[in-house]
Coordinates of C-alpha atoms in Angstrom, one line a residue:
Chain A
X1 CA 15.9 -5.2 -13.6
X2 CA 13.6 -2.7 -15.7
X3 CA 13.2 0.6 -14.8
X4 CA 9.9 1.1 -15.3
X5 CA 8.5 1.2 -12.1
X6 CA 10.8 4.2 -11.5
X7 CA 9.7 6.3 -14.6
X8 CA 8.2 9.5 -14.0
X9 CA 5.6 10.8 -15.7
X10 CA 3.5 13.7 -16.0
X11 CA 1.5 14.0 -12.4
X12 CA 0.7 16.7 -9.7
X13 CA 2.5 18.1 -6.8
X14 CA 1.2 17.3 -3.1
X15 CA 1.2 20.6 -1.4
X16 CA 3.7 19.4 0.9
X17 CA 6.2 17.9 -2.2
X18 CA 9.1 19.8 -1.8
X19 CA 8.8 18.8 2.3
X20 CA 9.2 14.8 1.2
X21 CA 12.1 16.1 -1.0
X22 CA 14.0 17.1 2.3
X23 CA 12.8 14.6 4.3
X24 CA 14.8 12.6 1.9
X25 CA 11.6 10.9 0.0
X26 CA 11.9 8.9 -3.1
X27 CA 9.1 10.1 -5.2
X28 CA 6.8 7.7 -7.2
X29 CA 3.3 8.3 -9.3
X30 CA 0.6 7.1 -7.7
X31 CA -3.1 8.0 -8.0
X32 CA -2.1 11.0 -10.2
X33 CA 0.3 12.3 -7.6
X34 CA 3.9 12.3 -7.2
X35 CA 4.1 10.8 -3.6
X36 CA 6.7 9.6 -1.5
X37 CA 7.0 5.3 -1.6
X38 CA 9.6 5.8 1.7
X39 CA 12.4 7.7 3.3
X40 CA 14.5 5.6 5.1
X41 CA 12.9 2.5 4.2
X42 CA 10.0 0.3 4.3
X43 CA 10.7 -2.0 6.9
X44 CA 12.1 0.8 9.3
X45 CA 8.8 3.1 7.9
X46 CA 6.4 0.1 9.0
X47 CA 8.6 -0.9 12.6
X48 CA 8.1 2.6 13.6
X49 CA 5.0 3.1 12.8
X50 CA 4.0 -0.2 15.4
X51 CA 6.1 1.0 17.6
X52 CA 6.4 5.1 17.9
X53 CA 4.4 7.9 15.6
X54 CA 4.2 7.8 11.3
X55 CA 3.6 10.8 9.4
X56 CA 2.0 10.1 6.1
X57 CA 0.8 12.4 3.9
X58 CA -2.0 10.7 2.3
X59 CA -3.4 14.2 0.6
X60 CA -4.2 12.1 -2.8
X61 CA -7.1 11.3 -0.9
X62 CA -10.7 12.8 -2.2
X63 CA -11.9 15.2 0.7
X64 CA -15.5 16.2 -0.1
X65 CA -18.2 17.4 1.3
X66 CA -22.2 16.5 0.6
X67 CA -24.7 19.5 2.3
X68 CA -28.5 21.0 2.2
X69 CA -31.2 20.4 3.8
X70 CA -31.7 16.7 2.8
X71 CA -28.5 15.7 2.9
X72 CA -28.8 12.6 4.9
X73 CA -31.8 11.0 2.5
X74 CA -29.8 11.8 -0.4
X75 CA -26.8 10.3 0.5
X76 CA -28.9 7.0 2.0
X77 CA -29.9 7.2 -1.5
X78 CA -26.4 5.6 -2.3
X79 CA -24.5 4.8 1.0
X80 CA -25.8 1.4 2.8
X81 CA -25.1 3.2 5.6
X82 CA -27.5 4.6 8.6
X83 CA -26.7 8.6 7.8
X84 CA -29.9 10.0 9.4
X85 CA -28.9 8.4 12.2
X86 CA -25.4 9.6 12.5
X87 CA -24.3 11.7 15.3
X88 CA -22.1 15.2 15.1
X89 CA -18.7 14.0 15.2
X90 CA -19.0 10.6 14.1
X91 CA -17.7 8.5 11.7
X92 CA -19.2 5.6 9.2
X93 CA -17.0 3.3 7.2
X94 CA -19.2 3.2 4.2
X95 CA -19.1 1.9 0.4
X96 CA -20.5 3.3 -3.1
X97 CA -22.5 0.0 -5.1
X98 CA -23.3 -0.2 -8.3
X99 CA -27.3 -1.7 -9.1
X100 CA -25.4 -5.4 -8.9
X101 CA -24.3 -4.6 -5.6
X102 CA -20.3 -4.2 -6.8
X103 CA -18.6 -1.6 -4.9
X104 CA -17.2 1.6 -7.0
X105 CA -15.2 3.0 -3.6
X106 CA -15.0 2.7 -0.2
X107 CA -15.1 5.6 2.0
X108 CA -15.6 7.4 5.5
X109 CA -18.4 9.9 6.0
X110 CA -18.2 11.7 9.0
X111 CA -21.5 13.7 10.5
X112 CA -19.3 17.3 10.8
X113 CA -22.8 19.0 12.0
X114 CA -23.2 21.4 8.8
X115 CA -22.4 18.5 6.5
X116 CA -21.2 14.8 5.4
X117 CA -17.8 15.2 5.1
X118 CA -16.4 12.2 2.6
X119 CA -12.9 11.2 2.5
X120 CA -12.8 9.1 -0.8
X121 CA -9.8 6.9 -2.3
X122 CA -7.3 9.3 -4.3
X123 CA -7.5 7.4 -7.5
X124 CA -11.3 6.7 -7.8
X125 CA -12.2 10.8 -6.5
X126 CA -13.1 12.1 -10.0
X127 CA -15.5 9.3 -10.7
X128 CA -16.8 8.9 -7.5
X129 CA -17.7 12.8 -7.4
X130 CA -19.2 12.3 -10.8
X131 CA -21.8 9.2 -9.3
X132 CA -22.6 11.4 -6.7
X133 CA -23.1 14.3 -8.8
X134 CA -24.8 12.1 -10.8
X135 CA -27.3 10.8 -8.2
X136 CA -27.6 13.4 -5.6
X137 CA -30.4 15.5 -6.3
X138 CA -29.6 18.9 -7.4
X139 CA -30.4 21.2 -4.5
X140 CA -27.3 19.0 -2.8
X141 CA -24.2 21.2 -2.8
X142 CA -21.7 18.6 -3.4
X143 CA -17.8 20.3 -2.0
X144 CA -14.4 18.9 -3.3
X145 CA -12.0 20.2 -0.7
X146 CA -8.8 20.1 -2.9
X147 CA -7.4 23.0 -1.6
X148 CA -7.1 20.8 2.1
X149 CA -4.0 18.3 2.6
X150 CA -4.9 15.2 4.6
X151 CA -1.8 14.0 7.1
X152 CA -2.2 10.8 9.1
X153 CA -0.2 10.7 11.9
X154 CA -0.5 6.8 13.4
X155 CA 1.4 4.9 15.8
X156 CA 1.1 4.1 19.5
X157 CA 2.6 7.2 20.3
X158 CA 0.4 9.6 18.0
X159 CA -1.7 10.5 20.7
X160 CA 0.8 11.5 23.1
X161 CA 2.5 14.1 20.4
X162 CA -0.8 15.1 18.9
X163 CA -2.2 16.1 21.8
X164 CA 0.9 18.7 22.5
X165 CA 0.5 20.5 19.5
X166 CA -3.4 20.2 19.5
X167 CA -5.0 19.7 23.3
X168 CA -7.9 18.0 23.1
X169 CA -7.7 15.7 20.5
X170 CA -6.6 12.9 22.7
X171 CA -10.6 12.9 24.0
X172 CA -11.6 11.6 20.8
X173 CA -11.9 7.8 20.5
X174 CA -12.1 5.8 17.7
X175 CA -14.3 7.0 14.3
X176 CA -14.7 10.3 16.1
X177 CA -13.5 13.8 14.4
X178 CA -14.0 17.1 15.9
X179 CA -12.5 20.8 14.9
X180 CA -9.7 22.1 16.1
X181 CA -7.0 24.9 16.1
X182 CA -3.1 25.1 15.8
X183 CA -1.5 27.8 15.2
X184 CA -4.7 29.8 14.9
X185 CA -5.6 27.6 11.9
X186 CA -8.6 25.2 11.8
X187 CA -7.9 21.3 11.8
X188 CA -10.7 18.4 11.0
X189 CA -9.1 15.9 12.9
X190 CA -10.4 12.4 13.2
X191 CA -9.1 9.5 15.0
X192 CA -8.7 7.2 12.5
X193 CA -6.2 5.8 10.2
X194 CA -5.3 2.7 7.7
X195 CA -2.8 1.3 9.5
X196 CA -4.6 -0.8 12.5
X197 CA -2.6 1.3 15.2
X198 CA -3.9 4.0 16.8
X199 CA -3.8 7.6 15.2
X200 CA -5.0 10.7 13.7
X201 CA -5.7 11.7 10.3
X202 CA -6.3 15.5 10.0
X203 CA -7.3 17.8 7.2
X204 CA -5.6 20.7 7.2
X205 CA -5.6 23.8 4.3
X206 CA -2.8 23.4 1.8
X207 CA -1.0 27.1 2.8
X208 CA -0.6 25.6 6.8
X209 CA 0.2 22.2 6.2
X210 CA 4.0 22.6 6.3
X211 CA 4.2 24.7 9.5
X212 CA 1.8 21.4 11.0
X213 CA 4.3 18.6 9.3
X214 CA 7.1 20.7 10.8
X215 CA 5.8 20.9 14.4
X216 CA 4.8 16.6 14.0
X217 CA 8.5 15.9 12.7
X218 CA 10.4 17.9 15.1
X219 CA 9.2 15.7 17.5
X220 CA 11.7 12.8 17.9
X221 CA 9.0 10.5 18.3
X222 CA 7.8 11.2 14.8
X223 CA 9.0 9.9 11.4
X224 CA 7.9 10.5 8.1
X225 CA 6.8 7.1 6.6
X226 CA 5.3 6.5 3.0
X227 CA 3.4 4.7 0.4
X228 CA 5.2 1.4 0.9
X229 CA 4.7 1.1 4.6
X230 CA 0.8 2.1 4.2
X231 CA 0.6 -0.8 2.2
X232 CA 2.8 -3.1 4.5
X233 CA 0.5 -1.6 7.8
X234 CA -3.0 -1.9 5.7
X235 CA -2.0 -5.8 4.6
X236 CA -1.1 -6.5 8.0
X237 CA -4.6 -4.9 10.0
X238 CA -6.2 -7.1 7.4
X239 CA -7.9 -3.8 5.9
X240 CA -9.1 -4.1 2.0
X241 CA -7.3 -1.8 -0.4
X242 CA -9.3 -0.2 -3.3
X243 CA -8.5 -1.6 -7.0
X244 CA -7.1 -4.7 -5.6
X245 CA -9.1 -6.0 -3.1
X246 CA -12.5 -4.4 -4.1
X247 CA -13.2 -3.8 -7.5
X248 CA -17.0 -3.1 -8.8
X249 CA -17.0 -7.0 -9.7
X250 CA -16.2 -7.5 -5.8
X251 CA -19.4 -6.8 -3.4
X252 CA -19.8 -6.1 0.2
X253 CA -21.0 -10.0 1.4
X254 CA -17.9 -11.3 -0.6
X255 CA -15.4 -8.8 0.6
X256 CA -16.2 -9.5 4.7
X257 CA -17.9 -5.9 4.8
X258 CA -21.1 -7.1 5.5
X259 CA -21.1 -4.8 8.4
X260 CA -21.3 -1.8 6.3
X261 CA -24.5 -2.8 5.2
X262 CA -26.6 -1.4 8.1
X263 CA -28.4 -4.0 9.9
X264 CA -31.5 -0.9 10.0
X265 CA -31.8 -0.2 6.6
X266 CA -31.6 -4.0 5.4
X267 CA -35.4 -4.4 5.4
X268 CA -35.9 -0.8 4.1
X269 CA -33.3 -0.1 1.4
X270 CA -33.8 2.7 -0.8
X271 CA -30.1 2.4 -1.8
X272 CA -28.7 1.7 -4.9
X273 CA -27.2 -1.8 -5.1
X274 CA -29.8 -2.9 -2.1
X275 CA -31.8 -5.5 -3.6
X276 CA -28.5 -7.6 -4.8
X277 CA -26.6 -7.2 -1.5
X278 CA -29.6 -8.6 0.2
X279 CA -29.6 -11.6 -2.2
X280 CA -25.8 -12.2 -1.3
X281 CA -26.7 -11.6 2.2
X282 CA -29.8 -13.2 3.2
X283 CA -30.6 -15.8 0.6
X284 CA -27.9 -16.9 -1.6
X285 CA -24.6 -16.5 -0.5
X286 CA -21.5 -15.9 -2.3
X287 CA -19.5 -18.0 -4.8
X288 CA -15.8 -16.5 -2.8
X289 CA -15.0 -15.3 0.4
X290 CA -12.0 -13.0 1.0
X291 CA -9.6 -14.5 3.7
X292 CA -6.3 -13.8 4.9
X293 CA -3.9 -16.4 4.4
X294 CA -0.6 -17.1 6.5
X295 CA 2.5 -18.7 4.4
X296 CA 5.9 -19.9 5.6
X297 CA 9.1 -19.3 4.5
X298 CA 9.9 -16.0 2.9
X299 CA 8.9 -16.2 -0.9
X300 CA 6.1 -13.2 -1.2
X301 CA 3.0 -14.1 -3.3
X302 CA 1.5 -11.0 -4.9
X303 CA -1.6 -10.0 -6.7
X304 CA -2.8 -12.3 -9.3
X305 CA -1.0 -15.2 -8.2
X306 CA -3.3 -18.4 -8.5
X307 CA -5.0 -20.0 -5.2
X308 CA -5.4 -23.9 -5.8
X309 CA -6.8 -26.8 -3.0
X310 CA -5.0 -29.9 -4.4
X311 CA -5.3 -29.2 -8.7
X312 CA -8.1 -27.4 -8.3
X313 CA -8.3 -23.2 -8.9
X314 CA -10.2 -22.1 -6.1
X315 CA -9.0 -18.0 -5.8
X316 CA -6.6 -15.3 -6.4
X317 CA -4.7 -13.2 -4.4
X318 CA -6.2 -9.7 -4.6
X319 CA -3.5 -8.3 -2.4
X320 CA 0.3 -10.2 -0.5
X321 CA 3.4 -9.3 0.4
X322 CA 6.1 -9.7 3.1
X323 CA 4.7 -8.9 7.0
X324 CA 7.4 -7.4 8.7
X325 CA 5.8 -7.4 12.0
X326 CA 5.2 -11.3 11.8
X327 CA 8.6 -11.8 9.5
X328 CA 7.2 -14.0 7.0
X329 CA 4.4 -13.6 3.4
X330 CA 0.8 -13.1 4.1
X331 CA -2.2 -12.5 1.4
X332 CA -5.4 -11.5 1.3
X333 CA -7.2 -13.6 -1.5
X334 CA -11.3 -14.2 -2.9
X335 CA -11.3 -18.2 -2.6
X336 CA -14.5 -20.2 -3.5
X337 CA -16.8 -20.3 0.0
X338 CA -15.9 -23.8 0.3
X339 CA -12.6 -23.1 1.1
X340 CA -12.6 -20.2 3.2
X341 CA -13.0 -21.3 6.6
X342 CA -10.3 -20.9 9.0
X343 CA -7.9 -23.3 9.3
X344 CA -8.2 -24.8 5.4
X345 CA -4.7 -25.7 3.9
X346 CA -4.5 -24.3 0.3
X347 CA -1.5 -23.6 -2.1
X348 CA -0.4 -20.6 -4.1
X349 CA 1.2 -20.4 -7.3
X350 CA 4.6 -18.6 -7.5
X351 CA 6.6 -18.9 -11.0
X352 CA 5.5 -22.4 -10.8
X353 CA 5.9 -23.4 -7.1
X354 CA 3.3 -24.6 -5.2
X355 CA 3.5 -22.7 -1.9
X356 CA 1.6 -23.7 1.2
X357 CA -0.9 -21.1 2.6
X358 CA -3.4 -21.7 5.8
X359 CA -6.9 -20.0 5.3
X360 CA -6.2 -17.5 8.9
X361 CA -8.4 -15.0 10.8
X362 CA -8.0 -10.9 9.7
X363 CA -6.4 -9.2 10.6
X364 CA -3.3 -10.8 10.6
X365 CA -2.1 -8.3 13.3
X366 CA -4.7 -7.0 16.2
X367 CA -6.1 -3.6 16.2
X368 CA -5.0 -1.1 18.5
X369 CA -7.8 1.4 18.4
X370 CA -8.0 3.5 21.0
X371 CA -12.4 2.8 21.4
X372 CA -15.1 4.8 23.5
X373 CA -15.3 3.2 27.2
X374 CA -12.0 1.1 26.8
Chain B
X1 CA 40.2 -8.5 -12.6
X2 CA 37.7 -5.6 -15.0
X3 CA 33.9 -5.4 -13.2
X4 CA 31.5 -4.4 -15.9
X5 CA 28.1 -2.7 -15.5
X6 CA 24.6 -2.7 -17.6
X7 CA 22.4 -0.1 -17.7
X8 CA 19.8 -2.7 -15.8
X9 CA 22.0 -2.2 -13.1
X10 CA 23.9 -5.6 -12.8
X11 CA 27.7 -5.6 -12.0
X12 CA 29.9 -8.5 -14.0
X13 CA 33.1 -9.9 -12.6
X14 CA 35.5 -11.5 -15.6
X15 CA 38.2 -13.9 -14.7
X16 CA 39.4 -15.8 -17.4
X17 CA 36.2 -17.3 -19.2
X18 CA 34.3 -16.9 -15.3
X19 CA 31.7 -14.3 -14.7
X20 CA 30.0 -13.3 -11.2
X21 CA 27.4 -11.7 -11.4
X22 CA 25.4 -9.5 -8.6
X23 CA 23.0 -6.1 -8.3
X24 CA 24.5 -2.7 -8.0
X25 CA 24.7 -0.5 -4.8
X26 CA 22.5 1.7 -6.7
X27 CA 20.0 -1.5 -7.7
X28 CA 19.9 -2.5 -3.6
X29 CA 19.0 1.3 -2.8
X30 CA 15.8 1.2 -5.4
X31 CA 14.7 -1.9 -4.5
X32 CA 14.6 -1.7 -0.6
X33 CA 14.9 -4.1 2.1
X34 CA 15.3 -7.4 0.1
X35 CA 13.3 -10.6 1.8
X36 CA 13.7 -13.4 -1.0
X37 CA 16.5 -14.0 -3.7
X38 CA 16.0 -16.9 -6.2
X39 CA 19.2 -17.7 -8.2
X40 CA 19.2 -20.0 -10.7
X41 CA 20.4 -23.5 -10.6
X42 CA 24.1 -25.1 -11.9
X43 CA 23.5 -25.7 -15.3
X44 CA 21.1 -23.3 -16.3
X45 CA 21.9 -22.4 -20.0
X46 CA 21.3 -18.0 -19.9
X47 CA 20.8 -16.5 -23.3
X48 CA 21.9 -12.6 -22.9
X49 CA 18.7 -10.8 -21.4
X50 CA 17.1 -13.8 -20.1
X51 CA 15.4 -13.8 -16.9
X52 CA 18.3 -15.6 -14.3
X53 CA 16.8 -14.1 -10.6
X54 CA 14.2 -12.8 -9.1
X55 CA 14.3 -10.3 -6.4
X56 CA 11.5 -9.9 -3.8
X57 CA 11.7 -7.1 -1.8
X58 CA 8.8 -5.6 0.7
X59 CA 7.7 -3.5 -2.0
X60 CA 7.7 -5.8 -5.5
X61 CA 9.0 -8.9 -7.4
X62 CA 11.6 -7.6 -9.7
X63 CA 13.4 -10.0 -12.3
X64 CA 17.3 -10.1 -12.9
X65 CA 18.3 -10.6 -16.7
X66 CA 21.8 -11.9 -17.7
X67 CA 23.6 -9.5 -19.1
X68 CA 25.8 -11.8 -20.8
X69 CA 25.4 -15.4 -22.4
X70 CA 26.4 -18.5 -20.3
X71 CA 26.4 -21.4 -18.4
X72 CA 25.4 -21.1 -14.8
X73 CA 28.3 -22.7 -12.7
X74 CA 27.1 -21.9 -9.3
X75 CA 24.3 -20.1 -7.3
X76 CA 24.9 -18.1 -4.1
X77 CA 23.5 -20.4 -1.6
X78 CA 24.1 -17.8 1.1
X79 CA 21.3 -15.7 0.0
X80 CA 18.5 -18.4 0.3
X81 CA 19.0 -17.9 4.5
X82 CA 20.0 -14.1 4.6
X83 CA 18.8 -12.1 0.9
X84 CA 19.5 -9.4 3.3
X85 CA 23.4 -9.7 2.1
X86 CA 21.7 -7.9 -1.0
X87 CA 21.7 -4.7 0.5
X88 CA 24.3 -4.8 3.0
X89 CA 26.8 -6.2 0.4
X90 CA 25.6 -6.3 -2.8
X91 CA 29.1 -5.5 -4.8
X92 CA 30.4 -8.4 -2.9
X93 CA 29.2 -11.2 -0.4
X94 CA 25.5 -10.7 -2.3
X95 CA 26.3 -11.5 -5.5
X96 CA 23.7 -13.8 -7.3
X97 CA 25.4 -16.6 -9.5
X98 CA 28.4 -17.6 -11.3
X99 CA 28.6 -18.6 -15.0
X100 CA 31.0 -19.6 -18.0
X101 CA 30.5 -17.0 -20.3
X102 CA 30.1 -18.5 -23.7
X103 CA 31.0 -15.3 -26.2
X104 CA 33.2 -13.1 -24.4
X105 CA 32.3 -10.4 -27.3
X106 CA 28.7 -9.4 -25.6
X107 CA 30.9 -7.9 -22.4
X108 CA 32.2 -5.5 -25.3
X109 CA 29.3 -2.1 -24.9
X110 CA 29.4 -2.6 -21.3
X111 CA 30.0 0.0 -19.1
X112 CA 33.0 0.3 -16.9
X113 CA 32.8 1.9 -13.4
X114 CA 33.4 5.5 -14.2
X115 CA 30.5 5.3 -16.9
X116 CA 28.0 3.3 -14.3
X117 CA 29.0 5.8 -12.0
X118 CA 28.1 8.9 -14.5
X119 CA 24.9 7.0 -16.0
X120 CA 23.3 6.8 -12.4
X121 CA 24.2 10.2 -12.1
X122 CA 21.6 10.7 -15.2
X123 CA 19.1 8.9 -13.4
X124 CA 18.4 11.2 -10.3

């Protein structure tokens, strides 16, 4: 065993650091943060979280902020997303392409009414606020929140606690945020989360965050959960993870996010990347697909391994592990289009063994999001 | 019977010229909860430091090394249906694999369970 994955190195402190400490946190780098990987855990992390209420601290995350009076063209300008269209209080799932149509990040851009709020993946926030800088035209006031945590509190349960501490919160359904107080402090909450269960994830400034993390955890049907089941939860709801997953050599058609590329501005563009993801979307296709794929026994295949249909290389897994909701390995791999369709029996390389994978639907487990008129 | 320990966090049984060989308390605690084990077969000749298991837990693949040159005798088969035993027993009932140690000199360096004890103390 090597102890390198345990090092420590030289990274910054989340707000709420010394909080995970007490919680009993082990403390890894990640994104440029020390964060906690789990408490008690993973497996207990990621059965509470399906079953009861997770807190995660996921303040790594880039919270930023685009405003001025032509907000909404400028950030069409590089989001395939319909922003002018947006309503107050809603939320996007959106990506940032490069001119080939690779993605640099994925994101969320929520409509707050006096701007685009952008929650951006922790370790790609400095360049992604340099592209927007970049590109935005310069009477855009571009805002990096970094004085805001972010907690996500998800789990079937996370509405029924939120909503004590914060009433009103359990009105908002699915990809809708709103402001709100506790203690006399303003929240952004949005019901959202990475984990496919219902939940919350709410941005809160840095000097109120503890009293908030205390009130969630003193409720005893809240845990604190970490890095390691967020990854566990995010494999399992089938959702792609930045830098494994997507990469600017992965783009939208490829990755199964075709749906961020709005069907209204298809014809229309204006965005950077637009002409290529049409290409992929309308006329040629793509070489590789991503797909989930189911294995049996218990033997985990991870990132890199090699995807093969009889001798033939056909893929790589971009992202696998163990499911502890369905008790045995699942992946999430780009295969060549040939071999993506449901149901296609392929093998994955592990130290030499050939294990057997089925090409299966995502998410691997359902969604539980809690939508409008449901 | 002495039990050794390496600074990669292995635990050595020696009985006569017949090591066991398993992960520490400490090892089970990093690692997590434990879904795979894959211990080498009978026979396997082990050069000191060569990679002898590999440890899957939720989190990572992580590799065992020997800490000692040997033959591998035996594998514990009880781990291919419950690698759980790896972190509810892992100084005992999950031990990994058995071998004849073939230069009883490489245990010398080795820590003994006082100085394991002290150099995990380092770590936190």
């Amino acid at each position: 065993m090597t102890d390198s994955e345990l090092a420590e190195t030289e990274t910054a402190t989340l707000p709420l650091d010394q909080w995970h400490r007490e919680q009993g946190a082990r403390m890894v780098p990640f994104a440029g943060y020390r964060m906690p990987i789990q408490y008690e855990g993973i497996v207990a992390e990621h059965d509470w979280t399906r079953n009861h209420a997770s807190l995660f601290d996921v303040s790594h995350m880039g919270q930023l902020a685009v405003s001025g009076e032509k907000a909404a063209q400028e950030l069409e300008k590089l989001l395939p997303a319909d922003i002018a269209t947006l309503p107050v209080g809603q939320m996007r799932y959106s990506l940032l392409l490069t001119e080939a149509g690779g993605i640099i990040d994925d994101l969320i851009v929520t409509n707050t009414g006096s701007t685009y709020a952008l929650v951006v993946n922790g370790a790609c926030k400095w360049d992604d606020i340099a592209h927007l800088r970049e590109h935005l035209d310069d009477d855009i006031t571009l805002t990096h929140y970094d004085d805001f945590a972010l907690l996500a509190l998800q789990g079937p349960e996370a509405a029924a606690v939120l909503e004590e501490l914060v009433p009103g919160v359990a009105k908002l359904t699915f990809m809708r945020a709103g402001l709100f107080k506790f203690g006399g402090e303003h929240l952004w909450v949005s019901r959202a989360g990475y984990t496919g269960e219902d939940g919350f994830e709410i941005a809160v400034h840095e000097k109120h965050v503890r009293e908030l993390a205390d009130a969630l955890a003193a409720d005893e049907r809240v845990k604190p959960a970490g890095l390691g089941a967020r990854d566990s939860l995010r494999l399992e709801a089938g959702l792609p993870l930045y830098g494994h997953d997507l990469t600017t050599e992965t783009d939208p058609v490829s990755a199964g996010l075709s749906f961020a590329l709005a069907k209204s501005r298809r014809e229309s563009g204006g965005y950077m990347g637009h002409p290529a993801s049409m290409v992929r979307l309308e006329q040629g296709g793509t070489a590789s697909r991503r797909v989930g794929l189911a294995l049996e026994g218990r033997l985990p295949a991870r990132e890199g391994a090699q995807v093969f249909a009889g001798n033939a290389l056909v893929g790589t897994v971009t992202s696998g592990g163990f499911s502890p909701t369905l008790d045995h390995p699942v992946a999430m791999a780009m295969v060549e289009t040939e071999y993506a369709q449901t149901g296609t029996e392929l093998h994955i390389e592990v130290r030499g063994k050939r294990l057997p994978a089925c090409v299966v639907p995502l998410p691997f487990v359902p969604h539980k999001y809690v939508r409008k008129g449901s | 019977m002495p039990r050794y320990f390496t600074e990669e966090h292995e635990w050595i049984d020696v009985e006569g010229d017949s090591a066991t060989i398993g992960i520490t308390d400490y090892a089970q605690e990093q690692l997590g909860d434990i879904v795979f084990v894959e211990v080498p077969e009978k026979g396997t000749e082990l050069d000191k430091g060569a990679e002898a298991a590999v440890v899957e837990s939720v989190k990572a693949a992580s590799d065992v090394f020997s800490p000692i040159s040997g033959t591998v005798t035996v594998g514990n088969a009880a781990l291919e249906e419950e690698p759980e035993l790896v972190n509810s027993s892992p100084e005992e009932d999950g031990w990994f694999f058995k071998l004849t140690v073939s230069d009883a000199a490489e245990l010398e360096g080795l820590m003994d369970e006082d100085a394991y004890k002290t150099y995990c103390e380092g770590l936190d």
